[in-house]
Amino acid sequence: VMKNKQPQKRPVDSGNKPVKAYNMVVSGETSAEINMYGDVVATVPKDWRTGERIAGYIGLDEFLEDLEEIKDKDNITVHINSDGGDLYAGLAIYNRLKALTGTVTTINDGLAASAASLIFQAGDIRKMNAGSNLMAHGVSGFLFGYYNIDDLEELAVQFRAHNKAIV
């Protein structure tokens, strides 16, 4: 028996699922680590020809399912490097991380932009590396097509509500 042996880190079991843009690792009895390196989306897009998941996306549904495996840990460290993505997927992850009973530490490894900047704010302890960037912004959207004044006014109402949710 080795007295100074470090606890072995083990990934949360994902079976035969494809590699995800995040990784959750249990390290010891009381700690876990999450690495989030991808765009945040409500549902991971699939290749229309093969039906396989497209790599590079942090899917809300899968993320929250996997979070259940580590939710009772005393210390959870979240490393983030993400361009952001879907506002409400990011807010849902933020809210679930804030609801954890243990201490959550978020670390910006490179970029925490847009929805990822919200996730970064979920940390009880938040750390920025010297070369990291944090980018937060108000709601924006892409419009294509024809709109009348009523459509645009309704869109402005929705944007104001989204901005309040961010704040």
Backbone as CSV, one residue per row, in Angstrom:
resi,resn,N_x,N_y,N_z,CA_x,CA_y,CA_z,C_x,C_y,C_z
1,VAL,0.849,-1.177,0.000,0.000,0.000,0.000,0.894,1.239,0.000
2,MET,0.625,2.152,-0.914,1.387,3.395,-0.997,0.654,4.469,-0.212
3,LYS,1.344,5.088,0.733,0.718,6.090,1.593,0.451,7.406,0.886
4,ASN,1.325,7.841,-0.007,1.197,9.147,-0.651,0.564,9.076,-2.042
5,LYS,-0.041,7.984,-2.347,-0.628,7.833,-3.681,-1.824,8.780,-3.846
6,GLN,-1.825,9.548,-4.938,-2.912,10.457,-5.253,-4.117,9.649,-5.728
7,PRO,-5.332,10.105,-5.412,-6.499,9.396,-5.932,-6.503,9.452,-7.450
8,GLN,-6.842,8.359,-8.075,-6.873,8.292,-9.533,-8.104,9.017,-10.061
9,LYS,-7.896,9.876,-11.043,-9.018,10.557,-11.677,-9.671,9.585,-12.645
10,ARG,-11.002,9.570,-12.637,-11.713,8.710,-13.579,-12.818,9.502,-14.259
11,PRO,-12.942,9.348,-15.574,-14.016,10.052,-16.273,-15.367,9.489,-15.879
12,VAL,-16.390,10.344,-15.904,-17.752,9.876,-15.708,-18.055,8.946,-16.871
13,ASP,-18.615,7.777,-16.593,-18.865,6.779,-17.616,-19.827,7.305,-18.661
14,SER,-19.415,7.264,-19.912,-20.292,7.699,-20.995,-20.596,6.549,-21.949
15,GLY,-20.219,5.321,-21.587,-20.503,4.175,-22.445,-19.823,4.309,-23.783
16,ASN,-20.540,4.038,-24.831,-19.981,4.100,-26.182,-20.370,5.387,-26.911
17,LYS,-20.754,6.406,-26.177,-21.150,7.664,-26.801,-19.930,8.348,-27.423
18,PRO,-20.128,9.141,-28.476,-19.014,9.872,-29.085,-18.400,10.864,-28.096
19,VAL,-17.190,11.289,-28.374,-16.496,12.253,-27.532,-17.288,13.553,-27.497
20,LYS,-17.380,14.133,-26.312,-18.132,15.369,-26.118,-17.166,16.552,-26.013
21,ALA,-17.713,17.755,-26.139,-16.890,18.966,-26.046,-16.699,19.388,-24.598
22,TYR,-17.071,18.515,-23.683,-16.805,18.731,-22.270,-16.431,17.383,-21.671
23,ASN,-15.791,17.446,-20.527,-15.371,16.232,-19.847,-15.572,16.451,-18.360
24,MET,-16.140,15.464,-17.684,-16.304,15.515,-16.234,-15.478,14.388,-15.631
25,VAL,-14.646,14.750,-14.666,-13.746,13.790,-14.049,-13.915,13.847,-12.539
26,VAL,-14.070,12.690,-11.918,-14.134,12.597,-10.465,-12.705,12.419,-9.971
27,SER,-12.302,13.241,-9.018,-10.947,13.130,-8.470,-11.041,13.007,-6.954
28,GLY,-11.015,11.797,-6.490,-11.128,11.559,-5.054,-12.578,11.509,-4.618
29,GLU,-12.765,11.443,-3.321,-14.109,11.310,-2.763,-14.911,12.610,-2.820
30,THR,-14.228,13.748,-2.740,-14.953,15.003,-2.555,-14.824,16.005,-3.703
31,SER,-14.082,15.672,-4.742,-13.807,16.658,-5.788,-14.124,16.130,-7.181
32,ALA,-14.407,17.077,-8.064,-14.623,16.763,-9.472,-14.161,17.944,-10.309
33,GLU,-13.881,17.660,-11.571,-13.430,18.691,-12.499,-14.230,18.573,-13.784
34,ILE,-14.615,19.729,-14.323,-15.325,19.783,-15.598,-14.505,20.651,-16.539
35,ASN,-14.255,20.156,-17.737,-13.601,20.932,-18.782,-14.625,21.186,-19.870
36,MET,-14.918,22.454,-20.124,-15.908,22.848,-21.135,-15.186,23.557,-22.270
37,TYR,-14.967,22.851,-23.356,-14.233,23.381,-24.497,-15.065,23.216,-25.766
38,GLY,-16.058,24.056,-25.928,-16.908,23.983,-27.111,-18.011,25.019,-27.037
39,ASP,-18.864,25.032,-28.048,-19.982,25.962,-28.109,-21.175,25.397,-27.352
40,VAL,-21.890,26.255,-26.639,-23.009,25.860,-25.796,-24.300,25.882,-26.626
41,VAL,-25.000,24.752,-26.653,-26.237,24.643,-27.428,-27.285,23.887,-26.617
42,ALA,-28.540,24.081,-26.951,-29.613,23.344,-26.286,-29.535,21.862,-26.638
43,THR,-29.314,21.559,-27.902,-29.189,20.185,-28.377,-28.042,20.123,-29.379
44,VAL,-27.192,19.125,-29.231,-26.053,18.971,-30.136,-26.571,18.663,-31.547
45,PRO,-26.121,19.434,-32.537,-26.569,19.162,-33.906,-26.027,17.825,-34.413
46,LYS,-26.759,17.264,-35.371,-26.361,15.976,-35.948,-26.139,16.136,-37.444
47,ASP,-25.230,15.337,-37.948,-24.968,15.299,-39.375,-26.220,14.778,-40.075
48,TRP,-26.741,15.496,-41.025,-28.002,15.127,-41.660,-27.895,13.839,-42.472
49,ARG,-26.664,13.485,-42.886,-26.501,12.254,-43.661,-26.353,11.023,-42.780
50,THR,-25.562,11.152,-41.720,-25.249,9.974,-40.903,-26.047,9.916,-39.609
51,GLY,-26.584,11.063,-39.171,-27.298,11.107,-37.903,-26.368,11.155,-36.704
52,GLU,-25.057,11.219,-36.932,-24.088,11.273,-35.838,-23.952,12.694,-35.313
53,ARG,-23.636,12.788,-34.007,-23.414,14.091,-33.375,-22.252,14.797,-34.064
54,ILE,-22.363,16.113,-34.173,-21.267,16.918,-34.699,-20.416,17.353,-33.513
55,ALA,-19.121,17.135,-33.607,-18.199,17.439,-32.505,-18.096,18.939,-32.262
56,GLY,-17.720,19.300,-31.040,-17.446,20.693,-30.712,-18.561,21.422,-29.994
57,TYR,-19.624,20.708,-29.628,-20.769,21.347,-28.983,-21.018,20.775,-27.591
58,ILE,-21.326,21.673,-26.659,-21.716,21.291,-25.301,-23.233,21.307,-25.284
59,GLY,-23.841,20.146,-25.339,-25.296,20.035,-25.370,-25.882,20.097,-23.972
60,LEU,-26.830,20.992,-23.769,-27.442,21.202,-22.461,-27.985,19.908,-21.879
61,ASP,-28.763,19.168,-22.643,-29.393,17.959,-22.123,-28.361,16.945,-21.634
62,GLU,-27.336,16.699,-22.423,-26.292,15.748,-22.031,-25.488,16.265,-20.840
63,PHE,-25.170,17.563,-20.867,-24.371,18.148,-19.801,-25.080,18.008,-18.457
64,LEU,-26.361,18.362,-18.418,-27.103,18.285,-17.156,-27.266,16.844,-16.690
65,GLU,-27.423,15.924,-17.621,-27.508,14.505,-17.269,-26.203,14.038,-16.627
66,ASP,-25.077,14.409,-17.217,-23.779,14.024,-16.665,-23.479,14.748,-15.356
67,LEU,-23.956,15.978,-15.213,-23.739,16.737,-13.980,-24.350,16.020,-12.776
68,GLU,-25.413,15.273,-12.999,-26.044,14.509,-11.916,-25.056,13.556,-11.245
69,GLU,-24.082,13.067,-11.997,-23.104,12.113,-11.475,-22.159,12.738,-10.448
70,ILE,-21.960,14.051,-10.534,-20.976,14.697,-9.660,-21.583,15.787,-8.782
71,LYS,-22.879,15.965,-8.823,-23.529,17.104,-8.169,-23.323,17.161,-6.662
72,ASP,-23.029,16.055,-6.013,-22.876,16.036,-4.559,-21.435,16.217,-4.086
73,LYS,-20.516,16.484,-4.987,-19.120,16.688,-4.603,-18.975,18.015,-3.850
74,ASP,-18.025,18.062,-2.927,-17.785,19.267,-2.129,-17.102,20.377,-2.929
75,ASN,-16.251,19.980,-3.872,-15.489,20.943,-4.668,-15.570,20.553,-6.138
76,ILE,-16.069,21.475,-6.954,-16.147,21.234,-8.386,-15.439,22.386,-9.091
77,THR,-14.449,22.041,-9.906,-13.701,23.028,-10.669,-14.137,22.942,-12.121
78,VAL,-14.497,24.090,-12.698,-14.976,24.147,-14.077,-13.984,24.974,-14.896
79,HIS,-13.314,24.320,-15.843,-12.421,25.013,-16.772,-13.219,25.337,-18.023
80,ILE,-13.115,26.594,-18.495,-13.914,27.040,-19.632,-13.022,27.614,-20.728
81,ASN,-13.303,27.207,-21.962,-12.730,27.820,-23.154,-13.798,27.698,-24.231
82,SER,-14.609,28.734,-24.381,-15.790,28.635,-25.230,-16.161,29.975,-25.840
83,ASP,-16.587,29.928,-27.104,-17.103,31.114,-27.784,-18.488,31.477,-27.300
84,GLY,-19.133,30.587,-26.534,-20.482,30.844,-26.054,-21.486,30.044,-26.848
85,GLY,-22.632,30.647,-27.099,-23.672,29.947,-27.849,-25.057,30.376,-27.411
86,ASP,-25.933,29.402,-27.233,-27.332,29.626,-26.927,-27.509,30.259,-25.552
87,LEU,-28.159,31.409,-25.495,-28.355,32.145,-24.245,-29.010,31.287,-23.170
88,TYR,-30.135,30.670,-23.497,-30.871,29.960,-22.455,-30.247,28.624,-22.082
89,ALA,-29.480,28.020,-22.956,-28.704,26.836,-22.576,-27.621,27.265,-21.582
90,GLY,-26.965,28.394,-21.848,-25.960,28.919,-20.927,-26.554,29.291,-19.579
91,LEU,-27.721,29.924,-19.585,-28.382,30.281,-18.323,-28.796,29.042,-17.533
92,ALA,-29.241,28.007,-18.223,-29.624,26.770,-17.531,-28.413,26.125,-16.862
93,ILE,-27.280,26.102,-17.560,-26.059,25.553,-16.955,-25.636,26.418,-15.780
94,TYR,-25.676,27.741,-15.953,-25.358,28.666,-14.860,-26.211,28.349,-13.633
95,ASN,-27.526,28.260,-13.825,-28.433,28.021,-12.698,-28.176,26.684,-12.021
96,ARG,-27.879,25.655,-12.789,-27.613,24.348,-12.195,-26.297,24.354,-11.419
97,LEU,-25.293,25.042,-11.935,-24.022,25.138,-11.204,-24.209,25.949,-9.916
98,LYS,-24.983,27.034,-9.989,-25.235,27.855,-8.792,-26.005,27.074,-7.734
99,ALA,-26.823,26.121,-8.150,-27.644,25.348,-7.211,-26.861,24.244,-6.502
100,LEU,-25.647,23.946,-6.954,-24.857,22.898,-6.309,-24.504,23.303,-4.889
101,THR,-24.477,22.337,-3.986,-24.202,22.635,-2.584,-22.713,22.803,-2.303
102,GLY,-21.871,22.223,-3.116,-20.426,22.346,-2.913,-19.904,23.669,-3.453
103,THR,-18.610,23.873,-3.292,-17.941,25.069,-3.806,-17.620,24.862,-5.278
104,VAL,-18.065,25.798,-6.100,-17.791,25.744,-7.535,-16.735,26.804,-7.847
105,THR,-15.660,26.369,-8.477,-14.608,27.274,-8.926,-14.613,27.258,-10.442
106,THR,-14.782,28.424,-11.071,-14.707,28.499,-12.528,-13.384,29.154,-12.907
107,ILE,-12.748,28.579,-13.918,-11.456,29.072,-14.387,-11.551,29.300,-15.886
108,ASN,-11.254,30.519,-16.315,-11.251,30.858,-17.731,-9.886,30.492,-18.292
109,ASP,-9.828,29.401,-19.050,-8.559,28.925,-19.607,-8.144,29.685,-20.853
110,GLY,-9.071,30.306,-21.543,-8.735,31.018,-22.773,-9.758,32.083,-23.079
111,LEU,-10.975,31.629,-23.416,-12.050,32.550,-23.751,-13.347,32.071,-23.109
112,ALA,-14.018,32.970,-22.449,-15.373,32.723,-21.957,-16.208,33.864,-22.527
113,ALA,-16.836,33.605,-23.662,-17.558,34.647,-24.378,-19.044,34.340,-24.406
114,SER,-19.833,35.397,-24.483,-21.269,35.286,-24.681,-21.889,34.368,-23.624
115,ALA,-22.563,33.293,-24.017,-23.206,32.398,-23.046,-22.190,31.765,-22.099
116,ALA,-20.969,31.561,-22.559,-19.932,30.989,-21.694,-19.516,31.984,-20.606
117,SER,-19.666,33.285,-20.868,-19.360,34.274,-19.828,-20.366,34.168,-18.692
118,LEU,-21.605,33.777,-19.009,-22.615,33.548,-17.967,-22.238,32.332,-17.123
119,ILE,-21.835,31.255,-17.788,-21.433,30.046,-17.073,-20.256,30.361,-16.155
120,PHE,-19.316,31.142,-16.635,-18.159,31.538,-15.827,-18.601,32.226,-14.537
121,GLN,-19.655,33.038,-14.609,-20.138,33.780,-13.437,-20.763,32.873,-12.376
122,ALA,-21.015,31.613,-12.692,-21.615,30.683,-11.730,-20.645,30.274,-10.626
123,GLY,-19.375,30.551,-10.796,-18.390,30.131,-9.805,-18.500,30.910,-8.511
124,ASP,-18.422,30.181,-7.386,-18.281,30.851,-6.089,-16.921,31.524,-6.053
125,ILE,-15.963,30.892,-6.712,-14.615,31.439,-6.908,-14.417,31.491,-8.419
126,ARG,-14.032,32.655,-8.940,-13.818,32.816,-10.378,-12.384,33.249,-10.619
127,LYS,-11.714,32.544,-11.540,-10.314,32.847,-11.830,-10.126,33.091,-13.321
128,MET,-9.376,34.163,-13.609,-8.997,34.479,-14.982,-7.492,34.278,-15.096
129,ASN,-7.059,33.600,-16.117,-5.626,33.497,-16.387,-5.164,34.781,-17.064
130,ALA,-3.866,35.047,-16.989,-3.327,36.307,-17.503,-3.663,36.544,-18.970
131,GLY,-3.666,35.516,-19.769,-3.937,35.679,-21.191,-5.370,35.376,-21.585
132,SER,-6.246,35.191,-20.622,-7.638,34.841,-20.918,-8.470,36.079,-21.224
133,ASN,-9.562,35.865,-21.923,-10.482,36.946,-22.247,-11.902,36.565,-21.850
134,LEU,-12.606,37.550,-21.323,-14.013,37.399,-20.978,-14.779,38.397,-21.827
135,MET,-15.815,37.935,-22.531,-16.580,38.828,-23.383,-18.064,38.632,-23.099
136,ALA,-18.681,39.679,-22.579,-20.114,39.655,-22.309,-20.766,40.722,-23.180
137,HIS,-21.988,40.461,-23.582,-22.688,41.426,-24.423,-24.188,41.283,-24.229
138,GLY,-24.909,42.273,-24.676,-26.360,42.200,-24.665,-26.850,41.286,-25.778
139,VAL,-28.131,41.047,-25.775,-28.732,40.145,-26.753,-28.595,40.723,-28.158
140,SER,-28.313,39.843,-29.095,-28.289,40.225,-30.499,-28.933,39.097,-31.292
141,GLY,-29.301,39.385,-32.493,-29.932,38.360,-33.310,-29.703,38.623,-34.781
142,PHE,-29.946,37.614,-35.569,-29.786,37.706,-37.009,-31.172,37.706,-37.636
143,LEU,-31.441,38.700,-38.435,-32.731,38.788,-39.115,-32.528,38.623,-40.616
144,PHE,-33.409,37.851,-41.202,-33.404,37.693,-42.641,-34.850,37.554,-43.075
145,GLY,-35.254,38.330,-44.005,-36.629,38.241,-44.479,-37.294,39.599,-44.444
146,TYR,-38.637,39.569,-44.439,-39.410,40.791,-44.443,-40.188,40.890,-43.142
147,TYR,-40.134,42.059,-42.510,-40.784,42.266,-41.228,-41.551,43.576,-41.257
148,ASN,-42.678,43.589,-40.576,-43.405,44.845,-40.439,-43.084,45.425,-39.058
149,ILE,-43.583,46.614,-38.781,-43.264,47.318,-37.542,-43.709,46.527,-36.308
150,ASP,-44.861,45.843,-36.398,-45.337,45.039,-35.261,-44.377,43.887,-34.959
151,ASP,-43.863,43.248,-36.007,-42.900,42.159,-35.821,-41.644,42.663,-35.117
152,LEU,-41.146,43.810,-35.559,-39.916,44.360,-34.992,-40.127,44.837,-33.559
153,GLU,-41.293,45.423,-33.285,-41.576,45.852,-31.911,-41.663,44.644,-30.977
154,GLU,-42.262,43.562,-31.428,-42.331,42.336,-30.616,-40.930,41.768,-30.388
155,LEU,-40.100,41.820,-31.400,-38.725,41.350,-31.258,-37.971,42.205,-30.231
156,ALA,-38.195,43.517,-30.249,-37.551,44.401,-29.268,-38.006,44.052,-27.851
157,VAL,-39.277,43.731,-27.662,-39.786,43.318,-26.346,-39.072,42.050,-25.891
158,GLN,-38.932,41.091,-26.803,-38.249,39.843,-26.470,-36.778,40.089,-26.124
159,PHE,-36.115,40.932,-26.909,-34.706,41.243,-26.636,-34.542,41.890,-25.258
160,ARG,-35.443,42.799,-24.895,-35.363,43.428,-23.572,-35.524,42.387,-22.470
161,ALA,-36.431,41.453,-22.662,-36.638,40.387,-21.660,-35.382,39.508,-21.563
162,HIS,-34.774,39.196,-22.692,-33.542,38.389,-22.677,-32.413,39.137,-21.970
163,ASN,-32.304,40.440,-22.224,-31.272,41.227,-21.554,-31.471,41.236,-20.040
164,LYS,-32.724,41.337,-19.588,-33.001,41.278,-18.139,-32.584,39.932,-17.554
165,ALA,-32.817,38.867,-18.302,-32.419,37.530,-17.839,-30.907,37.435,-17.685
166,ILE,-30.176,38.044,-18.604,-28.707,38.017,-18.536,-28.217,38.749,-17.300
167,VAL,-28.772,39.918,-17.061,-28.341,40.742,-15.922,-28.691,40.026,-14.628
